[in-house]
PDB file of C-alpha atoms in Angstrom:
ATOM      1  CA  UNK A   1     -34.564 -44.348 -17.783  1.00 50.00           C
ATOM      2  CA  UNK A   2     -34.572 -42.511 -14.502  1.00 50.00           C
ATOM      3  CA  UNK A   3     -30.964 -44.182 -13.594  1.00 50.00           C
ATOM      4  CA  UNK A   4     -30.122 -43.098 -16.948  1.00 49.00           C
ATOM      5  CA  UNK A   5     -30.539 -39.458 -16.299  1.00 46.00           C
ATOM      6  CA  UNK A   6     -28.847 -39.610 -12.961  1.00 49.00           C
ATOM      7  CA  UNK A   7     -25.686 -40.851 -14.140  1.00 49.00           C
ATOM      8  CA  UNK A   8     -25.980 -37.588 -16.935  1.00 47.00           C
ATOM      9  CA  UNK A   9     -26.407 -35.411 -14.008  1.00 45.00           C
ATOM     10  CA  UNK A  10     -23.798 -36.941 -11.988  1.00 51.00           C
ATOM     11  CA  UNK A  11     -21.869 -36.235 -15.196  1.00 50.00           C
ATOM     12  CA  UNK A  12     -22.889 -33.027 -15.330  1.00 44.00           C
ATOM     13  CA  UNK A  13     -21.497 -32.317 -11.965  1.00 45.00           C
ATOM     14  CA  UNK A  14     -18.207 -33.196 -12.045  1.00 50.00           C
ATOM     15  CA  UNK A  15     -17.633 -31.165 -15.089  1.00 47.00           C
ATOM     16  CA  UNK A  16     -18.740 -27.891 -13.555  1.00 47.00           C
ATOM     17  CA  UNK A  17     -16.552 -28.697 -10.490  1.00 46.00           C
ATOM     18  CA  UNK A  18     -13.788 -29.173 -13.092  1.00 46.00           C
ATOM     19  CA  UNK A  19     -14.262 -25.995 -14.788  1.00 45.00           C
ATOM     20  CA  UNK A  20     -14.629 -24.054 -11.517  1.00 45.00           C
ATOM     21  CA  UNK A  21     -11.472 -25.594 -10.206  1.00 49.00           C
ATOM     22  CA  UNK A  22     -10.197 -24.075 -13.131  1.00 48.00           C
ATOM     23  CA  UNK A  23     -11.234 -20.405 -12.950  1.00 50.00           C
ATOM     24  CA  UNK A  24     -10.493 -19.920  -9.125  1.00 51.00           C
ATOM     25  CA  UNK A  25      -6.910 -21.453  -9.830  1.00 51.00           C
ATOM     26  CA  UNK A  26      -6.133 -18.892 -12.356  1.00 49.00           C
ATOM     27  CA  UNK A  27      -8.292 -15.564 -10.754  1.00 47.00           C
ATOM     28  CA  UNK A  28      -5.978 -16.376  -7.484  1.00 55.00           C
ATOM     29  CA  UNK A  29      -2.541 -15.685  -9.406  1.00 59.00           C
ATOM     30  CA  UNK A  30      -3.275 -14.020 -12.303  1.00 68.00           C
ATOM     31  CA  UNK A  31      -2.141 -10.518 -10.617  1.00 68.00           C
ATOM     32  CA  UNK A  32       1.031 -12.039  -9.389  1.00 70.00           C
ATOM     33  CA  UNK A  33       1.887 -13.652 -12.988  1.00 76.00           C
ATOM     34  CA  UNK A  34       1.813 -10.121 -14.875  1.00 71.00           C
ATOM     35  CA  UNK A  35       5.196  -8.774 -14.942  1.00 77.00           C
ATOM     36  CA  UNK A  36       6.161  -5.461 -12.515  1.00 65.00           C
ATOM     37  CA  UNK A  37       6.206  -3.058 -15.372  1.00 70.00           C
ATOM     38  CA  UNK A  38       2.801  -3.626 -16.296  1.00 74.00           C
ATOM     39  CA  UNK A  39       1.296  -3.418 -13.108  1.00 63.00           C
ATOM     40  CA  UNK A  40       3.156   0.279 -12.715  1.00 65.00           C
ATOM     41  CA  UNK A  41       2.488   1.192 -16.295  1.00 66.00           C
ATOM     42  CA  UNK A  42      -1.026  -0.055 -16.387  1.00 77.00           C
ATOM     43  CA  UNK A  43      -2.990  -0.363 -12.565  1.00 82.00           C
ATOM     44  CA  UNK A  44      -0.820   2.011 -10.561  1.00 87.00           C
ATOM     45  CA  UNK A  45      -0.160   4.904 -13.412  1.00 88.00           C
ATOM     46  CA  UNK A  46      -3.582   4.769 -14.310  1.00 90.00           C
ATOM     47  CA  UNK A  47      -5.383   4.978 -11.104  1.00 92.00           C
ATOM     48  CA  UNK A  48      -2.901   7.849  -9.971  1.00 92.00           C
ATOM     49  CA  UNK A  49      -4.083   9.887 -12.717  1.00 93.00           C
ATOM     50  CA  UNK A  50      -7.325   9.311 -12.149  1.00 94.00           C
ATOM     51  CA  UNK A  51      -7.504  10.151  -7.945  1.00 93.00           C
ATOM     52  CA  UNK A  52      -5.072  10.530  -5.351  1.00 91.00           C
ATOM     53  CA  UNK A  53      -7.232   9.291  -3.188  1.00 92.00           C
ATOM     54  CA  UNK A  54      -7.576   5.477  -4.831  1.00 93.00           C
ATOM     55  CA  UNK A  55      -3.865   5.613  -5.580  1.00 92.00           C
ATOM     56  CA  UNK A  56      -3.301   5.681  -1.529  1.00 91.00           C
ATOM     57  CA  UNK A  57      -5.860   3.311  -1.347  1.00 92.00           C
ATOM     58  CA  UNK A  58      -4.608   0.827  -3.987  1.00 88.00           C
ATOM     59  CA  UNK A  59      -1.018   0.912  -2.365  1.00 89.00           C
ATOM     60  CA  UNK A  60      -2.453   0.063   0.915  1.00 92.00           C
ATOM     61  CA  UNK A  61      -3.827  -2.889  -0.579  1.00 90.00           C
ATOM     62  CA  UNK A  62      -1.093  -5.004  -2.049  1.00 82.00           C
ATOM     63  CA  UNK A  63       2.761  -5.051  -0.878  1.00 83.00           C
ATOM     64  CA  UNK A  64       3.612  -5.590  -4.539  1.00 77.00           C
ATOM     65  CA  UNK A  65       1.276  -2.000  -5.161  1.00 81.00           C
ATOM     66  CA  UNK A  66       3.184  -0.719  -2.430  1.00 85.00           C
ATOM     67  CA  UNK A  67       6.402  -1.782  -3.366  1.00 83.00           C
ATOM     68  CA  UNK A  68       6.456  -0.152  -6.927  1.00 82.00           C
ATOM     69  CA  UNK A  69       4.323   3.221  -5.584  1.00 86.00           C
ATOM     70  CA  UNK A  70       7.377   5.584  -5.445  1.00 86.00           C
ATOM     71  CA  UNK A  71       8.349   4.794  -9.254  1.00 85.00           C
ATOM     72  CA  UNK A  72       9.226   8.148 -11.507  1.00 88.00           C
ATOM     73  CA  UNK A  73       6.910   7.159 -13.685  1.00 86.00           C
ATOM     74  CA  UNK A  74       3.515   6.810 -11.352  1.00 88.00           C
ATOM     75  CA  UNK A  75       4.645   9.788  -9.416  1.00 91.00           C
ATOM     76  CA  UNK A  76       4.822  11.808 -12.676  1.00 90.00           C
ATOM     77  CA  UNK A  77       1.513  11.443 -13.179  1.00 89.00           C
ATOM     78  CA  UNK A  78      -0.545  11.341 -10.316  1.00 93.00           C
ATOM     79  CA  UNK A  79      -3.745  13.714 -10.191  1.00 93.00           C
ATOM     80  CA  UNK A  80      -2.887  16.688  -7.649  1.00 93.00           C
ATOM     81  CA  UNK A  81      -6.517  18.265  -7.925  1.00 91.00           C
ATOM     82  CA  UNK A  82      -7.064  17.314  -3.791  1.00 89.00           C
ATOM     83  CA  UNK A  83      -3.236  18.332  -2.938  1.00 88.00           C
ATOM     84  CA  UNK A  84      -3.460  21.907  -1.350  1.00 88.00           C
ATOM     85  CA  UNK A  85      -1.544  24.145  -3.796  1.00 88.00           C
ATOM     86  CA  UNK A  86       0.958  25.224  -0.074  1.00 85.00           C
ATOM     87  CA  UNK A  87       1.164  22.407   2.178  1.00 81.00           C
ATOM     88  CA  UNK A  88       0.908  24.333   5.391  1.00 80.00           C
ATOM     89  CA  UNK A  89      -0.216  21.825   8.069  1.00 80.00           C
ATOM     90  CA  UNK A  90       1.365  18.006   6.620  1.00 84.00           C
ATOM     91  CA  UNK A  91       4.915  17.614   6.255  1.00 89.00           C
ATOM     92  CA  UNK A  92       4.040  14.247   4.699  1.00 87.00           C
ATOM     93  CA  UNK A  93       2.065  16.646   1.765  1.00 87.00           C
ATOM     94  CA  UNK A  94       5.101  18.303   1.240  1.00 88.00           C
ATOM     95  CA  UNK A  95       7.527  15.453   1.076  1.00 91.00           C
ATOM     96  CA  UNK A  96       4.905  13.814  -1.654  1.00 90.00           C
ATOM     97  CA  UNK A  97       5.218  17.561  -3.408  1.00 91.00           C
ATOM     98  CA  UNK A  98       8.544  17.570  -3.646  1.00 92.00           C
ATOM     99  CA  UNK A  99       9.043  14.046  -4.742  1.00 93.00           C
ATOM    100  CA  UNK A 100       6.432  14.528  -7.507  1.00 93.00           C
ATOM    101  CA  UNK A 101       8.369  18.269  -8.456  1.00 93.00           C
ATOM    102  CA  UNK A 102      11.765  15.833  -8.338  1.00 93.00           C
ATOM    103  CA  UNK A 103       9.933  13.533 -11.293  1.00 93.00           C
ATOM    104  CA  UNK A 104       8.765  16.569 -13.495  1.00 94.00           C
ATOM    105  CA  UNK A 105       5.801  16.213 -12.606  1.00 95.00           C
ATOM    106  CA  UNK A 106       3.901  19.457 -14.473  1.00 95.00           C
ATOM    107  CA  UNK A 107       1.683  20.281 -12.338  1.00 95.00           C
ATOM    108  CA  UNK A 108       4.090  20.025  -9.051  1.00 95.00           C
ATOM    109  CA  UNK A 109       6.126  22.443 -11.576  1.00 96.00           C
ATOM    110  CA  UNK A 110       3.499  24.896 -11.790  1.00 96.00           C
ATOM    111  CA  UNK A 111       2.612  24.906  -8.649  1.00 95.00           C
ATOM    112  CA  UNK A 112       6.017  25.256  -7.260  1.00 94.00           C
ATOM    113  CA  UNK A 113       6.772  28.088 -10.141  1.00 96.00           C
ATOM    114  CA  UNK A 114       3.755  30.265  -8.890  1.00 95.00           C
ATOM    115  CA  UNK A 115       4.482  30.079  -5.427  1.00 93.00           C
ATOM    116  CA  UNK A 116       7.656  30.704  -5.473  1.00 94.00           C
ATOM    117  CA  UNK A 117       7.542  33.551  -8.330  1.00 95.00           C
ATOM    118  CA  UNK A 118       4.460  35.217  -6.899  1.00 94.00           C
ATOM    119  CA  UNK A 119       4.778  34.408  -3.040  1.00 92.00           C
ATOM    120  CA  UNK A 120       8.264  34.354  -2.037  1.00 91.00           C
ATOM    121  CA  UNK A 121       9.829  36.632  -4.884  1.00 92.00           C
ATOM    122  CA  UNK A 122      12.363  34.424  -5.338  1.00 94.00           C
ATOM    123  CA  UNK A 123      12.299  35.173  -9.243  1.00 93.00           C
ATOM    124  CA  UNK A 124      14.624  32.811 -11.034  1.00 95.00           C
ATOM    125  CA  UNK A 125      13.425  29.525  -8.806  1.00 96.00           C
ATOM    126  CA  UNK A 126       9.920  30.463  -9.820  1.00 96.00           C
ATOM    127  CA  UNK A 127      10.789  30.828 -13.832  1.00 95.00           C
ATOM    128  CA  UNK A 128      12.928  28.387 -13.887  1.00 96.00           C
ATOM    129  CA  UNK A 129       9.639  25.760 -12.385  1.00 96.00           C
ATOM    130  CA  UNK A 130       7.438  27.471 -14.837  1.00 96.00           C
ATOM    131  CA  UNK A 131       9.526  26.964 -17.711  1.00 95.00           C
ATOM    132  CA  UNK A 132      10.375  23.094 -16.781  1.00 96.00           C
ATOM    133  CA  UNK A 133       6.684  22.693 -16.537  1.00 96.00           C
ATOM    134  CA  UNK A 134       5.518  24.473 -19.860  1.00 94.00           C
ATOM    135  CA  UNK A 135       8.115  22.644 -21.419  1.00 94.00           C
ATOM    136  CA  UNK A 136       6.728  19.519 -20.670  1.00 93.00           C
ATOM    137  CA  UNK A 137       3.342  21.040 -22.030  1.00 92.00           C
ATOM    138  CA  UNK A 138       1.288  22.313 -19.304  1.00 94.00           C
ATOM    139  CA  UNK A 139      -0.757  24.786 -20.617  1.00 94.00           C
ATOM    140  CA  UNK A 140      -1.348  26.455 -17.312  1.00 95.00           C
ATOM    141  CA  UNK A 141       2.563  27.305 -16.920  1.00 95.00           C
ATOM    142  CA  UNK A 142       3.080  28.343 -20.340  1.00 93.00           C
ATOM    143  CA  UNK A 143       0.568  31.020 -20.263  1.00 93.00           C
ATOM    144  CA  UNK A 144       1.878  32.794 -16.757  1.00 95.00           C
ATOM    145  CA  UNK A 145       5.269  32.214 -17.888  1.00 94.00           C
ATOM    146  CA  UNK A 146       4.242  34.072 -21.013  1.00 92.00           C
ATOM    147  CA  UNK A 147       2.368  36.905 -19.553  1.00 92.00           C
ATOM    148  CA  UNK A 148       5.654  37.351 -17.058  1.00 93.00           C
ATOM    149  CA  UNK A 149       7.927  37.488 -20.038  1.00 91.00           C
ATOM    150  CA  UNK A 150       5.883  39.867 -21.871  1.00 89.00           C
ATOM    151  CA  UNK A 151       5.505  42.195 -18.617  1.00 90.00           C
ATOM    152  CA  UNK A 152       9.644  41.614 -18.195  1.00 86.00           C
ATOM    153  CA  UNK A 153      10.362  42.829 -22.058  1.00 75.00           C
ATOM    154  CA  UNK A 154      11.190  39.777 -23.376  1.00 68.00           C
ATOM    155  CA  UNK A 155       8.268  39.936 -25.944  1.00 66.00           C
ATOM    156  CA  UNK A 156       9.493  37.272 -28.559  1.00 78.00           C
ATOM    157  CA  UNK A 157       9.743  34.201 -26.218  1.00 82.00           C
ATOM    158  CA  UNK A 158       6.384  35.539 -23.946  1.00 84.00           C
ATOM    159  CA  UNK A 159       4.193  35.786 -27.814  1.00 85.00           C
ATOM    160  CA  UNK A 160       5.596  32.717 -28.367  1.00 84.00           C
ATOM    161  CA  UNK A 161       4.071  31.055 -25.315  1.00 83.00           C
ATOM    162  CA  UNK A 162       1.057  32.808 -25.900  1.00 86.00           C
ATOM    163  CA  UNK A 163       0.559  31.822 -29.269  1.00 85.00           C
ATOM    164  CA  UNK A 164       0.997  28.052 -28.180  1.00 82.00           C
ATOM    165  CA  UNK A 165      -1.306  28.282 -25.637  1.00 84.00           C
ATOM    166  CA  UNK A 166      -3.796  29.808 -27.788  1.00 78.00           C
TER     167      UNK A 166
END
């Protein structure tokens, strides 16, 4: 009896170490076997939107992360909520600004609209950001680009604005 349950246990053993084999085989390249477009579309994207912070993070992480970073697609929609709104003391905050305004990104769009329309004067760069950005729906850019054309007499297309944003 007792070299009976020995032998089970033995048993026993070697099919855990099978099935553990198993799962640290396929844990080690399952990131590698997904296919480039998914990891942009689904880690990268995702995680950009979420924080800028873990998006510089993540790329640090992986070469393949790193490699696919600069897509149009990721850089169109990574969060800008800890990006200052003027990039005064990083040239490296501007370049990422301007490559994000390059991808239509909205909010780079707004941004870029306001400062140039309110800051520099330089009117027709500043509508024409505003414009690109409320067309691509952000709310924020359709209502100052609607309150401008209603102050500039172009009432139709600035209560049309305001109507969508309301």
């Amino acid at each position: 009896m007792k070299g009976n349950k020995i032998s089970s246990f033995q048993g026993f053993l070697k099919l855990t170490k099978r099935v553990r084999k198993s799962k640290t085989n396929s844990l080690t390249t399952s990131i590698f076997s997904l296919p480039n477009e998914l990891l942009i579309t689904e880690v990268l994207a995702r995680v950009a939107a979420t924080s800028i912070c873990d998006f510089f993070n993540l790329i640090l992480s992986c070469k393949a992360f790193h490699q696919t970073a600069d897509d149009n697609y990721i850089l169109g929609h990574v969060s800008l909520d800890k990006v200052p709104v003027i990039p005064w003391r990083s040239p490296k905050q501007a370049f990422f600004l301007e490559k994000c305004k390059e991808t239509g990104h909205p909010e780079a769009l707004y941004r870029e609209g306001v400062v140039q329309y309110f800051s520099f004067a330089k009117v027709g760069e500043g509508l024409n950001c505003l414009n690109s950005a409320a067309k691509v729906g952000h709310v924020g850019a359709a209502y100052v680009l609607g309150v401008i054309l209603l102050c500039i007499d172009k009432g139709g297309d600035g209560r049309r604005l305001l109507n969508y944003v309301k």
